[in-house]
PDB file of C-alpha atoms in Angstrom:
ATOM      1  CA  MET A   1     -20.543  34.020 -80.077  1.00 85.00           C
ATOM      2  CA  LYS A   2     -19.634  30.886 -78.099  1.00 93.00           C
ATOM      3  CA  LYS A   3     -21.143  30.533 -74.623  1.00 97.00           C
ATOM      4  CA  ILE A   4     -19.163  29.042 -71.754  1.00 98.00           C
ATOM      5  CA  VAL A   5     -19.987  28.287 -68.114  1.00 98.00           C
ATOM      6  CA  THR A   6     -17.334  27.833 -65.426  1.00 98.00           C
ATOM      7  CA  LEU A   7     -17.788  26.570 -61.850  1.00 98.00           C
ATOM      8  CA  GLY A   8     -15.572  27.208 -58.848  1.00 97.00           C
ATOM      9  CA  GLU A   9     -14.580  29.219 -55.798  1.00 97.00           C
ATOM     10  CA  VAL A  10     -13.127  32.714 -56.081  1.00 97.00           C
ATOM     11  CA  MET A  11     -10.860  33.783 -53.219  1.00 95.00           C
ATOM     12  CA  LEU A  12      -9.351  36.958 -51.874  1.00 94.00           C
ATOM     13  CA  ARG A  13      -5.612  36.996 -52.638  1.00 91.00           C
ATOM     14  CA  LEU A  14      -3.311  38.962 -50.298  1.00 92.00           C
ATOM     15  CA  SER A  15       0.331  39.401 -51.344  1.00 87.00           C
ATOM     16  CA  PRO A  16       3.257  41.370 -49.899  1.00 90.00           C
ATOM     17  CA  PRO A  17       4.323  44.034 -52.428  1.00 89.00           C
ATOM     18  CA  GLY A  18       7.118  43.072 -54.804  1.00 82.00           C
ATOM     19  CA  ASN A  19       9.080  40.102 -53.553  1.00 82.00           C
ATOM     20  CA  GLN A  20       8.869  40.865 -49.840  1.00 86.00           C
ATOM     21  CA  ARG A  21       8.632  38.054 -47.299  1.00 89.00           C
ATOM     22  CA  PHE A  22       5.535  37.686 -45.121  1.00 86.00           C
ATOM     23  CA  PHE A  23       7.495  38.784 -42.049  1.00 89.00           C
ATOM     24  CA  GLN A  24       8.816  41.900 -43.821  1.00 90.00           C
ATOM     25  CA  THR A  25       5.658  43.438 -45.149  1.00 88.00           C
ATOM     26  CA  HIS A  26       3.448  46.126 -43.609  1.00 92.00           C
ATOM     27  CA  SER A  27       0.794  45.915 -46.321  1.00 93.00           C
ATOM     28  CA  PHE A  28      -0.789  43.522 -48.803  1.00 92.00           C
ATOM     29  CA  ASP A  29      -1.756  43.902 -52.443  1.00 89.00           C
ATOM     30  CA  VAL A  30      -5.326  42.724 -52.967  1.00 90.00           C
ATOM     31  CA  GLU A  31      -6.620  40.600 -55.864  1.00 89.00           C
ATOM     32  CA  PHE A  32      -9.550  38.254 -56.423  1.00 93.00           C
ATOM     33  CA  GLY A  33      -8.946  34.965 -58.182  1.00 89.00           C
ATOM     34  CA  GLY A  34      -9.943  31.358 -58.538  1.00 93.00           C
ATOM     35  CA  SER A  35      -8.834  28.780 -61.071  1.00 94.00           C
ATOM     36  CA  GLU A  36     -12.061  28.395 -63.032  1.00 97.00           C
ATOM     37  CA  ALA A  37     -12.974  32.105 -62.904  1.00 97.00           C
ATOM     38  CA  ASN A  38      -9.471  32.909 -64.174  1.00 96.00           C
ATOM     39  CA  VAL A  39     -10.141  30.646 -67.144  1.00 98.00           C
ATOM     40  CA  GLY A  40     -13.436  32.405 -67.739  1.00 97.00           C
ATOM     41  CA  ALA A  41     -11.900  35.882 -67.550  1.00 97.00           C
ATOM     42  CA  SER A  42      -9.457  35.107 -70.365  1.00 97.00           C
ATOM     43  CA  LEU A  43     -12.233  33.694 -72.532  1.00 98.00           C
ATOM     44  CA  ALA A  44     -14.440  36.728 -71.868  1.00 97.00           C
ATOM     45  CA  TYR A  45     -11.573  39.029 -72.841  1.00 96.00           C
ATOM     46  CA  TRP A  46     -11.360  37.152 -76.156  1.00 97.00           C
ATOM     47  CA  GLY A  47     -15.021  37.805 -76.933  1.00 96.00           C
ATOM     48  CA  MET A  48     -16.741  34.722 -75.506  1.00 97.00           C
ATOM     49  CA  HIS A  49     -19.920  34.933 -73.415  1.00 98.00           C
ATOM     50  CA  VAL A  50     -18.803  33.498 -70.072  1.00 98.00           C
ATOM     51  CA  ALA A  51     -20.961  32.949 -66.983  1.00 98.00           C
ATOM     52  CA  HIS A  52     -19.390  31.884 -63.703  1.00 98.00           C
ATOM     53  CA  LEU A  53     -21.256  29.778 -61.154  1.00 98.00           C
ATOM     54  CA  THR A  54     -20.190  30.357 -57.536  1.00 98.00           C
ATOM     55  CA  ALA A  55     -21.208  31.746 -54.128  1.00 97.00           C
ATOM     56  CA  PHE A  56     -19.854  34.795 -52.280  1.00 98.00           C
ATOM     57  CA  PRO A  57     -20.566  36.223 -48.832  1.00 97.00           C
ATOM     58  CA  ASP A  58     -23.380  38.736 -48.639  1.00 97.00           C
ATOM     59  CA  ASN A  59     -21.121  41.611 -47.577  1.00 97.00           C
ATOM     60  CA  GLU A  60     -18.887  44.270 -49.092  1.00 96.00           C
ATOM     61  CA  ILE A  61     -16.061  41.818 -49.819  1.00 96.00           C
ATOM     62  CA  GLY A  62     -18.399  39.449 -51.622  1.00 97.00           C
ATOM     63  CA  TRP A  63     -19.935  42.256 -53.662  1.00 97.00           C
ATOM     64  CA  ALA A  64     -16.459  43.561 -54.509  1.00 97.00           C
ATOM     65  CA  ALA A  65     -15.576  40.092 -55.810  1.00 97.00           C
ATOM     66  CA  SER A  66     -18.707  40.083 -58.004  1.00 97.00           C
ATOM     67  CA  GLY A  67     -17.746  43.523 -59.248  1.00 97.00           C
ATOM     68  CA  GLN A  68     -14.276  42.308 -60.182  1.00 96.00           C
ATOM     69  CA  LEU A  69     -15.715  39.453 -62.220  1.00 97.00           C
ATOM     70  CA  ARG A  70     -17.976  41.915 -64.030  1.00 97.00           C
ATOM     71  CA  LYS A  71     -14.944  44.115 -64.767  1.00 96.00           C
ATOM     72  CA  ASN A  72     -13.372  41.032 -66.328  1.00 95.00           C
ATOM     73  CA  GLY A  73     -16.391  40.670 -68.622  1.00 96.00           C
ATOM     74  CA  ILE A  74     -17.961  37.706 -66.829  1.00 98.00           C
ATOM     75  CA  ASP A  75     -21.733  37.265 -66.557  1.00 98.00           C
ATOM     76  CA  THR A  76     -22.472  37.189 -62.808  1.00 97.00           C
ATOM     77  CA  ARG A  77     -26.180  36.340 -62.844  1.00 96.00           C
ATOM     78  CA  TYR A  78     -25.506  32.870 -61.357  1.00 95.00           C
ATOM     79  CA  ILE A  79     -23.444  34.156 -58.438  1.00 96.00           C
ATOM     80  CA  HIS A  80     -25.221  33.641 -55.112  1.00 96.00           C
ATOM     81  CA  HIS A  81     -24.564  35.983 -52.159  1.00 97.00           C
ATOM     82  CA  LEU A  82     -25.132  34.111 -48.905  1.00 96.00           C
ATOM     83  CA  PRO A  83     -24.209  34.391 -45.207  1.00 96.00           C
ATOM     84  CA  GLY A  84     -20.673  33.267 -44.424  1.00 95.00           C
ATOM     85  CA  ARG A  85     -17.039  34.018 -45.118  1.00 96.00           C
ATOM     86  CA  MET A  86     -14.820  34.545 -48.155  1.00 96.00           C
ATOM     87  CA  GLY A  87     -12.008  32.111 -48.834  1.00 94.00           C
ATOM     88  CA  VAL A  88      -8.573  33.762 -48.589  1.00 94.00           C
ATOM     89  CA  TYR A  89      -5.090  32.882 -49.691  1.00 88.00           C
ATOM     90  CA  TYR A  90      -1.787  34.582 -48.975  1.00 90.00           C
ATOM     91  CA  LEU A  91       0.916  34.561 -51.647  1.00 85.00           C
ATOM     92  CA  GLU A  92       4.588  35.367 -51.110  1.00 84.00           C
ATOM     93  CA  GLN A  93       6.239  35.752 -54.517  1.00 77.00           C
ATOM     94  CA  GLY A  94       9.538  33.923 -54.867  1.00 80.00           C
ATOM     95  CA  ALA A  95      12.536  35.089 -56.861  1.00 78.00           C
ATOM     96  CA  MET A  96      15.767  33.514 -58.110  1.00 82.00           C
ATOM     97  CA  GLN A  97      16.343  30.363 -55.996  1.00 82.00           C
ATOM     98  CA  ARG A  98      13.638  31.240 -53.410  1.00 81.00           C
ATOM     99  CA  SER A  99      10.330  29.520 -54.069  1.00 81.00           C
ATOM    100  CA  SER A 100       6.958  31.192 -53.740  1.00 82.00           C
ATOM    101  CA  GLN A 101       4.834  30.355 -50.705  1.00 84.00           C
ATOM    102  CA  VAL A 102       1.056  30.044 -50.486  1.00 85.00           C
ATOM    103  CA  ILE A 103      -1.027  29.862 -47.301  1.00 86.00           C
ATOM    104  CA  TYR A 104      -4.730  28.982 -47.671  1.00 88.00           C
ATOM    105  CA  ASP A 105      -7.519  30.069 -45.346  1.00 86.00           C
ATOM    106  CA  ARG A 106     -10.608  28.732 -47.110  1.00 89.00           C
ATOM    107  CA  VAL A 107     -12.139  26.158 -44.753  1.00 88.00           C
ATOM    108  CA  ASN A 108     -15.895  26.613 -44.242  1.00 92.00           C
ATOM    109  CA  SER A 109     -16.147  29.335 -46.877  1.00 95.00           C
ATOM    110  CA  VAL A 110     -19.508  30.281 -48.375  1.00 97.00           C
ATOM    111  CA  PHE A 111     -18.717  28.375 -51.553  1.00 97.00           C
ATOM    112  CA  SER A 112     -17.688  25.199 -49.723  1.00 96.00           C
ATOM    113  CA  ASN A 113     -21.173  25.187 -48.136  1.00 96.00           C
ATOM    114  CA  PHE A 114     -23.025  25.923 -51.389  1.00 97.00           C
ATOM    115  CA  ASP A 115     -25.144  23.004 -52.651  1.00 94.00           C
ATOM    116  CA  GLY A 116     -26.709  24.670 -55.711  1.00 92.00           C
ATOM    117  CA  LYS A 117     -30.006  22.838 -55.159  1.00 90.00           C
ATOM    118  CA  ASN A 118     -32.092  25.832 -56.216  1.00 89.00           C
ATOM    119  CA  LEU A 119     -30.309  26.287 -59.540  1.00 94.00           C
ATOM    120  CA  ASN A 120     -32.391  26.261 -62.715  1.00 96.00           C
ATOM    121  CA  TRP A 121     -30.157  24.119 -64.927  1.00 97.00           C
ATOM    122  CA  ASP A 122     -32.202  24.791 -68.049  1.00 97.00           C
ATOM    123  CA  GLU A 123     -31.441  28.475 -67.569  1.00 97.00           C
ATOM    124  CA  VAL A 124     -27.779  27.992 -66.600  1.00 97.00           C
ATOM    125  CA  PHE A 125     -27.007  25.842 -69.654  1.00 98.00           C
ATOM    126  CA  ASP A 126     -29.297  27.527 -72.184  1.00 97.00           C
ATOM    127  CA  GLY A 127     -27.364  27.795 -75.458  1.00 97.00           C
ATOM    128  CA  VAL A 128     -24.052  26.905 -73.769  1.00 98.00           C
ATOM    129  CA  ASP A 129     -21.275  25.353 -75.879  1.00 98.00           C
ATOM    130  CA  TRP A 130     -18.717  24.489 -73.178  1.00 98.00           C
ATOM    131  CA  PHE A 131     -18.545  23.793 -69.431  1.00 98.00           C
ATOM    132  CA  HIS A 132     -15.290  23.900 -67.445  1.00 98.00           C
ATOM    133  CA  TRP A 133     -14.510  22.525 -63.980  1.00 98.00           C
ATOM    134  CA  SER A 134     -11.389  21.690 -62.003  1.00 98.00           C
ATOM    135  CA  GLY A 135     -10.409  19.139 -59.378  1.00 97.00           C
ATOM    136  CA  ILE A 136     -10.153  21.911 -56.798  1.00 96.00           C
ATOM    137  CA  THR A 137     -13.939  22.195 -56.431  1.00 97.00           C
ATOM    138  CA  PRO A 138     -14.859  18.571 -55.562  1.00 97.00           C
ATOM    139  CA  ALA A 139     -11.957  18.516 -53.076  1.00 96.00           C
ATOM    140  CA  LEU A 140     -13.420  21.299 -50.929  1.00 96.00           C
ATOM    141  CA  SER A 141     -16.457  19.567 -49.397  1.00 96.00           C
ATOM    142  CA  LYS A 142     -19.103  16.901 -49.920  1.00 97.00           C
ATOM    143  CA  LYS A 143     -21.507  19.617 -51.113  1.00 97.00           C
ATOM    144  CA  CYS A 144     -18.977  20.854 -53.675  1.00 97.00           C
ATOM    145  CA  ALA A 145     -18.297  17.331 -54.915  1.00 98.00           C
ATOM    146  CA  ASP A 146     -22.028  16.725 -55.340  1.00 98.00           C
ATOM    147  CA  LEU A 147     -22.501  20.088 -57.065  1.00 98.00           C
ATOM    148  CA  THR A 148     -19.699  19.309 -59.525  1.00 98.00           C
ATOM    149  CA  LEU A 149     -21.208  15.928 -60.375  1.00 98.00           C
ATOM    150  CA  LYS A 150     -24.687  17.424 -60.803  1.00 98.00           C
ATOM    151  CA  SER A 151     -23.253  20.135 -63.091  1.00 98.00           C
ATOM    152  CA  LEU A 152     -21.541  17.544 -65.272  1.00 98.00           C
ATOM    153  CA  GLN A 153     -24.641  15.376 -65.467  1.00 98.00           C
ATOM    154  CA  GLU A 154     -26.737  18.360 -66.547  1.00 98.00           C
ATOM    155  CA  ALA A 155     -24.126  19.414 -69.116  1.00 98.00           C
ATOM    156  CA  ARG A 156     -23.963  15.875 -70.520  1.00 97.00           C
ATOM    157  CA  LYS A 157     -27.773  15.715 -70.858  1.00 97.00           C
ATOM    158  CA  ARG A 158     -27.554  18.738 -73.154  1.00 97.00           C
ATOM    159  CA  GLY A 159     -24.581  17.554 -75.216  1.00 97.00           C
ATOM    160  CA  ILE A 160     -22.305  20.340 -73.922  1.00 98.00           C
ATOM    161  CA  THR A 161     -18.560  19.829 -74.307  1.00 98.00           C
ATOM    162  CA  VAL A 162     -16.890  19.503 -70.890  1.00 98.00           C
ATOM    163  CA  SER A 163     -13.283  20.201 -69.913  1.00 98.00           C
ATOM    164  CA  GLY A 164     -11.732  19.398 -66.554  1.00 98.00           C
ATOM    165  CA  ASP A 165      -8.361  20.329 -65.075  1.00 98.00           C
ATOM    166  CA  LEU A 166      -7.792  17.535 -62.546  1.00 97.00           C
ATOM    167  CA  ASN A 167      -5.365  19.735 -60.577  1.00 92.00           C
ATOM    168  CA  TYR A 168      -4.806  17.317 -57.676  1.00 92.00           C
ATOM    169  CA  ARG A 169      -3.911  19.117 -54.428  1.00 89.00           C
ATOM    170  CA  SER A 170      -3.397  16.830 -51.457  1.00 87.00           C
ATOM    171  CA  ASN A 171      -3.973  19.531 -48.819  1.00 85.00           C
ATOM    172  CA  LEU A 172      -7.544  20.187 -50.004  1.00 90.00           C
ATOM    173  CA  TRP A 173      -9.033  16.705 -49.585  1.00 93.00           C
ATOM    174  CA  GLN A 174     -10.072  16.984 -45.928  1.00 91.00           C
ATOM    175  CA  PHE A 175     -13.818  16.213 -45.856  1.00 92.00           C
ATOM    176  CA  GLY A 176     -13.601  12.431 -45.470  1.00 92.00           C
ATOM    177  CA  LYS A 177     -13.442  11.253 -49.074  1.00 94.00           C
ATOM    178  CA  GLN A 178     -10.350  10.323 -51.091  1.00 95.00           C
ATOM    179  CA  PRO A 179      -9.953  11.548 -54.686  1.00 97.00           C
ATOM    180  CA  HIS A 180     -10.393   8.065 -56.157  1.00 96.00           C
ATOM    181  CA  GLU A 181     -13.812   7.851 -54.469  1.00 97.00           C
ATOM    182  CA  VAL A 182     -15.011  11.018 -56.224  1.00 97.00           C
ATOM    183  CA  MET A 183     -13.028  11.848 -59.340  1.00 98.00           C
ATOM    184  CA  PRO A 184     -13.668   8.818 -61.613  1.00 98.00           C
ATOM    185  CA  ASP A 185     -17.396   9.626 -61.853  1.00 98.00           C
ATOM    186  CA  LEU A 186     -16.499  13.196 -62.874  1.00 98.00           C
ATOM    187  CA  MET A 187     -13.890  12.081 -65.388  1.00 98.00           C
ATOM    188  CA  LYS A 188     -16.417   9.771 -67.077  1.00 98.00           C
ATOM    189  CA  LEU A 189     -18.460  12.858 -68.015  1.00 98.00           C
ATOM    190  CA  THR A 190     -15.506  14.921 -69.282  1.00 98.00           C
ATOM    191  CA  ASN A 191     -14.402  15.303 -72.913  1.00 98.00           C
ATOM    192  CA  VAL A 192     -11.099  17.156 -72.417  1.00 98.00           C
ATOM    193  CA  ILE A 193      -8.910  16.333 -69.407  1.00 98.00           C
ATOM    194  CA  ILE A 194      -5.908  18.461 -68.433  1.00 98.00           C
ATOM    195  CA  ALA A 195      -3.644  16.379 -66.214  1.00 97.00           C
ATOM    196  CA  GLY A 196      -0.228  14.849 -65.697  1.00 95.00           C
ATOM    197  CA  SER A 197       0.716  11.380 -64.488  1.00 95.00           C
ATOM    198  CA  ARG A 198       0.528  12.382 -60.808  1.00 94.00           C
ATOM    199  CA  ASP A 199      -2.999  13.745 -61.233  1.00 96.00           C
ATOM    200  CA  PHE A 200      -4.199  10.513 -62.849  1.00 97.00           C
ATOM    201  CA  LYS A 201      -2.416   8.393 -60.250  1.00 96.00           C
ATOM    202  CA  GLN A 202      -3.964  10.206 -57.293  1.00 95.00           C
ATOM    203  CA  CYS A 203      -7.427  10.586 -58.798  1.00 96.00           C
ATOM    204  CA  LEU A 204      -7.671   6.920 -59.779  1.00 96.00           C
ATOM    205  CA  ASN A 205      -5.466   5.396 -57.042  1.00 94.00           C
ATOM    206  CA  GLU A 206      -3.459   3.507 -59.640  1.00 93.00           C
ATOM    207  CA  ASP A 207       0.236   3.299 -60.523  1.00 91.00           C
ATOM    208  CA  PHE A 208       1.389   3.926 -64.072  1.00 93.00           C
ATOM    209  CA  LYS A 209       4.800   3.148 -65.548  1.00 91.00           C
ATOM    210  CA  SER A 210       4.583   5.842 -68.224  1.00 93.00           C
ATOM    211  CA  PHE A 211       2.267   8.477 -69.607  1.00 94.00           C
ATOM    212  CA  ASN A 212       1.601   6.212 -72.585  1.00 93.00           C
ATOM    213  CA  GLU A 213       0.107   3.758 -70.108  1.00 95.00           C
ATOM    214  CA  VAL A 214      -1.994   6.583 -68.639  1.00 95.00           C
ATOM    215  CA  LYS A 215      -3.215   7.555 -72.087  1.00 95.00           C
ATOM    216  CA  SER A 216      -4.155   4.003 -73.089  1.00 95.00           C
ATOM    217  CA  MET A 217      -6.025   3.442 -69.843  1.00 96.00           C
ATOM    218  CA  ALA A 218      -7.922   6.742 -70.003  1.00 97.00           C
ATOM    219  CA  PHE A 219      -9.192   6.419 -73.561  1.00 97.00           C
ATOM    220  CA  HIS A 220     -10.290   2.853 -72.818  1.00 95.00           C
ATOM    221  CA  ARG A 221     -11.936   3.600 -69.463  1.00 96.00           C
ATOM    222  CA  PHE A 222     -13.611   6.920 -70.318  1.00 97.00           C
ATOM    223  CA  PRO A 223     -15.489   6.616 -73.634  1.00 94.00           C
ATOM    224  CA  GLU A 224     -16.536  10.301 -73.644  1.00 95.00           C
ATOM    225  CA  LEU A 225     -12.882  11.407 -73.587  1.00 98.00           C
ATOM    226  CA  GLU A 226     -11.644  13.146 -76.737  1.00 98.00           C
ATOM    227  CA  PHE A 227      -8.360  14.728 -75.611  1.00 98.00           C
ATOM    228  CA  ILE A 228      -5.853  14.510 -72.774  1.00 98.00           C
ATOM    229  CA  VAL A 229      -3.632  17.548 -72.353  1.00 98.00           C
ATOM    230  CA  LYS A 230      -0.374  17.494 -70.424  1.00 97.00           C
ATOM    231  CA  THR A 231       1.904  20.426 -69.610  1.00 96.00           C
ATOM    232  CA  ASP A 232       5.594  20.125 -68.771  1.00 96.00           C
ATOM    233  CA  ARG A 233       7.616  22.581 -66.718  1.00 96.00           C
ATOM    234  CA  ILE A 234      11.329  22.614 -65.957  1.00 95.00           C
ATOM    235  CA  SER A 235      12.055  25.012 -63.071  1.00 92.00           C
ATOM    236  CA  HIS A 236      15.605  26.307 -63.338  1.00 93.00           C
ATOM    237  CA  SER A 237      14.740  28.824 -60.600  1.00 91.00           C
ATOM    238  CA  SER A 238      11.662  30.727 -59.388  1.00 86.00           C
ATOM    239  CA  SER A 239      12.351  33.311 -62.113  1.00 88.00           C
ATOM    240  CA  ASN A 240      13.421  30.990 -64.941  1.00 93.00           C
ATOM    241  CA  ASN A 241      11.278  28.119 -66.249  1.00 94.00           C
ATOM    242  CA  THR A 242      10.944  26.210 -69.501  1.00 96.00           C
ATOM    243  CA  ILE A 243       7.400  25.163 -70.427  1.00 97.00           C
ATOM    244  CA  SER A 244       5.714  23.138 -73.174  1.00 97.00           C
ATOM    245  CA  ALA A 245       2.547  21.100 -73.681  1.00 97.00           C
ATOM    246  CA  THR A 246       1.195  18.074 -75.522  1.00 98.00           C
ATOM    247  CA  LEU A 247      -2.339  17.298 -76.669  1.00 98.00           C
ATOM    248  CA  PHE A 248      -3.134  13.585 -76.975  1.00 97.00           C
ATOM    249  CA  GLY A 249      -6.003  12.316 -79.074  1.00 96.00           C
ATOM    250  CA  SER A 250      -6.872   8.629 -79.171  1.00 92.00           C
ATOM    251  CA  LYS A 251      -4.831   8.268 -82.362  1.00 91.00           C
ATOM    252  CA  LYS A 252      -2.795  11.455 -82.888  1.00 96.00           C
ATOM    253  CA  THR A 253      -0.509  13.538 -80.683  1.00 97.00           C
ATOM    254  CA  TYR A 254       0.238  17.249 -81.047  1.00 98.00           C
ATOM    255  CA  SER A 255       3.073  19.054 -79.247  1.00 96.00           C
ATOM    256  CA  SER A 256       3.641  22.754 -78.729  1.00 97.00           C
ATOM    257  CA  LYS A 257       6.957  24.510 -79.002  1.00 95.00           C
ATOM    258  CA  ALA A 258       8.831  25.140 -75.762  1.00 96.00           C
ATOM    259  CA  TYR A 259       9.156  28.570 -74.165  1.00 97.00           C
ATOM    260  CA  GLU A 260      12.083  29.579 -71.983  1.00 96.00           C
ATOM    261  CA  LEU A 261      10.793  32.152 -69.506  1.00 95.00           C
ATOM    262  CA  THR A 262      13.717  34.015 -67.970  1.00 92.00           C
ATOM    263  CA  HIS A 263      12.143  36.842 -65.957  1.00 90.00           C
ATOM    264  CA  ILE A 264       8.886  35.519 -64.504  1.00 91.00           C
ATOM    265  CA  VAL A 265       6.628  38.168 -62.994  1.00 90.00           C
ATOM    266  CA  ASP A 266       3.827  35.963 -61.596  1.00 85.00           C
ATOM    267  CA  ARG A 267       3.276  32.207 -61.912  1.00 85.00           C
ATOM    268  CA  VAL A 268      -0.180  32.213 -60.325  1.00 84.00           C
ATOM    269  CA  GLY A 269      -2.891  31.668 -62.907  1.00 89.00           C
ATOM    270  CA  THR A 270      -0.566  30.463 -65.659  1.00 95.00           C
ATOM    271  CA  GLY A 271      -2.248  27.051 -65.809  1.00 95.00           C
ATOM    272  CA  ASP A 272      -5.621  28.779 -65.948  1.00 96.00           C
ATOM    273  CA  ALA A 273      -4.459  30.979 -68.828  1.00 97.00           C
ATOM    274  CA  PHE A 274      -3.320  27.811 -70.581  1.00 98.00           C
ATOM    275  CA  ALA A 275      -6.705  26.143 -69.977  1.00 98.00           C
ATOM    276  CA  GLY A 276      -8.529  29.196 -71.292  1.00 98.00           C
ATOM    277  CA  GLY A 277      -6.317  29.188 -74.363  1.00 98.00           C
ATOM    278  CA  LEU A 278      -6.983  25.495 -74.864  1.00 98.00           C
ATOM    279  CA  ILE A 279     -10.764  25.947 -74.714  1.00 98.00           C
ATOM    280  CA  TYR A 280     -10.622  28.878 -77.127  1.00 98.00           C
ATOM    281  CA  GLY A 281      -8.286  26.947 -79.423  1.00 98.00           C
ATOM    282  CA  LEU A 282     -10.398  23.792 -79.538  1.00 98.00           C
ATOM    283  CA  LEU A 283     -13.499  25.885 -80.242  1.00 97.00           C
ATOM    284  CA  HIS A 284     -11.873  27.755 -83.135  1.00 97.00           C
ATOM    285  CA  PHE A 285      -8.804  25.899 -84.469  1.00 97.00           C
ATOM    286  CA  LYS A 286      -7.487  22.506 -85.425  1.00 96.00           C
ATOM    287  CA  PRO A 287      -5.753  20.542 -82.631  1.00 97.00           C
ATOM    288  CA  LYS A 288      -2.170  21.554 -83.517  1.00 97.00           C
ATOM    289  CA  GLU A 289      -3.110  25.233 -83.658  1.00 97.00           C
ATOM    290  CA  ALA A 290      -5.122  24.856 -80.448  1.00 98.00           C
ATOM    291  CA  ILE A 291      -2.210  23.535 -78.379  1.00 98.00           C
ATOM    292  CA  GLU A 292       0.105  26.243 -79.742  1.00 97.00           C
ATOM    293  CA  PHE A 293      -2.431  28.936 -78.881  1.00 98.00           C
ATOM    294  CA  ALA A 294      -2.893  27.500 -75.378  1.00 98.00           C
ATOM    295  CA  MET A 295       0.829  27.349 -74.671  1.00 98.00           C
ATOM    296  CA  ALA A 296       1.383  30.886 -75.935  1.00 98.00           C
ATOM    297  CA  ALA A 297      -1.398  32.105 -73.615  1.00 98.00           C
ATOM    298  CA  GLY A 298       0.186  30.297 -70.685  1.00 97.00           C
ATOM    299  CA  ALA A 299       3.617  31.708 -71.518  1.00 97.00           C
ATOM    300  CA  ILE A 300       2.412  35.310 -71.720  1.00 97.00           C
ATOM    301  CA  LYS A 301       0.599  35.031 -68.374  1.00 96.00           C
ATOM    302  CA  HIS A 302       4.003  34.673 -66.666  1.00 95.00           C
ATOM    303  CA  SER A 303       4.589  38.330 -67.586  1.00 94.00           C
ATOM    304  CA  VAL A 304       1.313  39.603 -66.109  1.00 92.00           C
ATOM    305  CA  PRO A 305       0.840  40.225 -62.345  1.00 89.00           C
ATOM    306  CA  GLY A 306      -2.343  39.010 -60.685  1.00 84.00           C
ATOM    307  CA  ASP A 307      -4.411  35.895 -61.194  1.00 87.00           C
ATOM    308  CA  VAL A 308      -5.908  36.738 -64.596  1.00 92.00           C
ATOM    309  CA  LEU A 309      -4.457  36.932 -68.103  1.00 95.00           C
ATOM    310  CA  LEU A 310      -5.783  40.038 -69.853  1.00 87.00           C
ATOM    311  CA  CYS A 311      -4.141  39.766 -73.232  1.00 91.00           C
ATOM    312  CA  SER A 312      -5.432  40.177 -76.776  1.00 95.00           C
ATOM    313  CA  LEU A 313      -5.884  37.438 -79.337  1.00 96.00           C
ATOM    314  CA  GLN A 314      -3.405  39.280 -81.550  1.00 96.00           C
ATOM    315  CA  GLU A 315      -0.673  39.146 -78.898  1.00 95.00           C
ATOM    316  CA  ILE A 316      -1.169  35.427 -78.373  1.00 96.00           C
ATOM    317  CA  ASN A 317      -1.383  34.617 -82.078  1.00 95.00           C
ATOM    318  CA  GLU A 318       1.818  36.561 -82.742  1.00 95.00           C
ATOM    319  CA  LEU A 319       3.675  34.647 -80.051  1.00 95.00           C
ATOM    320  CA  ALA A 320       2.215  31.298 -81.144  1.00 94.00           C
ATOM    321  CA  SER A 321       3.220  31.933 -84.761  1.00 88.00           C
ATOM    322  CA  GLY A 322       6.676  33.253 -83.886  1.00 81.00           C
ATOM    323  CA  GLU A 323       5.989  36.766 -85.180  1.00 63.00           C
ATOM    324  CA  ALA A 324       6.503  38.314 -81.745  1.00 54.00           C
ATOM    325  CA  VAL A 325      10.060  36.918 -81.548  1.00 46.00           C
ATOM    326  CA  GLY A 326       9.723  36.602 -77.795  1.00 44.00           C
ATOM    327  CA  LYS A 327       8.655  40.242 -77.418  1.00 43.00           C
ATOM    328  CA  ILE A 328       5.196  40.922 -76.027  1.00 36.00           C
ATOM    329  CA  LYS A 329       3.612  44.008 -77.551  1.00 35.00           C
ATOM    330  CA  ARG A 330       1.423  46.280 -75.421  1.00 31.00           C
TER     331      ARG A 330
END
C-alpha cells in the first residue's frame, strides 16, 4: 500500500441549499473541506494510506472536522487541536449564466498560526511515498509559508516524491510577502507541478509569451521537476463546461480526452479530484494512462455535491477507457 502525506487547512463550508442566493436562504448546508485534504480523501477511498497534517480548534467544531476526515479514511494522528478559530467559507452555487460566489472568513485561523515546530518529521514521513502541497498554504501566513518549506525540505531529504498545485489566489497573499518571494524555493523542491501560465507568471513574477516558454523555463530552472500538468476549462455557462488536461515531461507530452459537462452539480473540489487522480495515476500507471485517469476523476467530481470525490476506481477507469459512455454507474 502506498503512503501519502498531505498538508493544508480544512475549513467549514456553509452553502445555501440548492441554488439559492445568500439573501434568500434561511439555512446553510454544512461541509468540511480543504484543497489538500480533498486530494487525500480521494486517495484514501482508492486504498492508499493517507495522513493529513493540519491544525483545528480545540472545540466541538474542530473535533467534528477531525471526525469527518476519519470518515473519509484519512489518518488524523498528525492533526493538532489548539486554541483559536476555524476557517470558514460561504459558497453560493451558480446555475446557467449565474456564476458561483465564494466568501472567505479564514484570517487568523488556527491553521494560519500553526508553525509545526514540535513535529517529529521522522515519524511523519516514515515509509511515505508521496507528499502533496498547494500554493494556498504558503499564502496564508509567514508561519504557513515556513511550514510548507520545512515540509518540502524534510520530504526531499528522504527522497519522497513531491507534488504541488500552485493554485495562485491573489486575495490570499496578505501577510506582507509576494508570491515570487516565497514560491520559487518551494517549486525547486517539487517533482510534479500542477499549474497554468497565470500561476507560473504570478509565482515567478515573469511574463511568458506561451506555455511552451513556461515549460522550457521550468525544466531548466527546476532540476527536480519531472512533470508539469496543465488543465484547460471552457466555461459555456455555470452548468456547462468543457475540460481537458495535458501532462508535460521534459521530452514527451501526453494529453487527455476532453469532457463536455452539461449538468454540473458542484465545481468545488474538482481540481482536487483531478490532483488526487494524477497522484494515483503516476503511482500506478504510465504517463498517458495517468493523465486520462486524472481527468476522468476530475470530470466525475462535477457530478458529486460537496468538496470531496468519493468514487470507485472502477467508475473512473470505465470513464477513462470510454466504457461508461458518459454514464456514471452507482
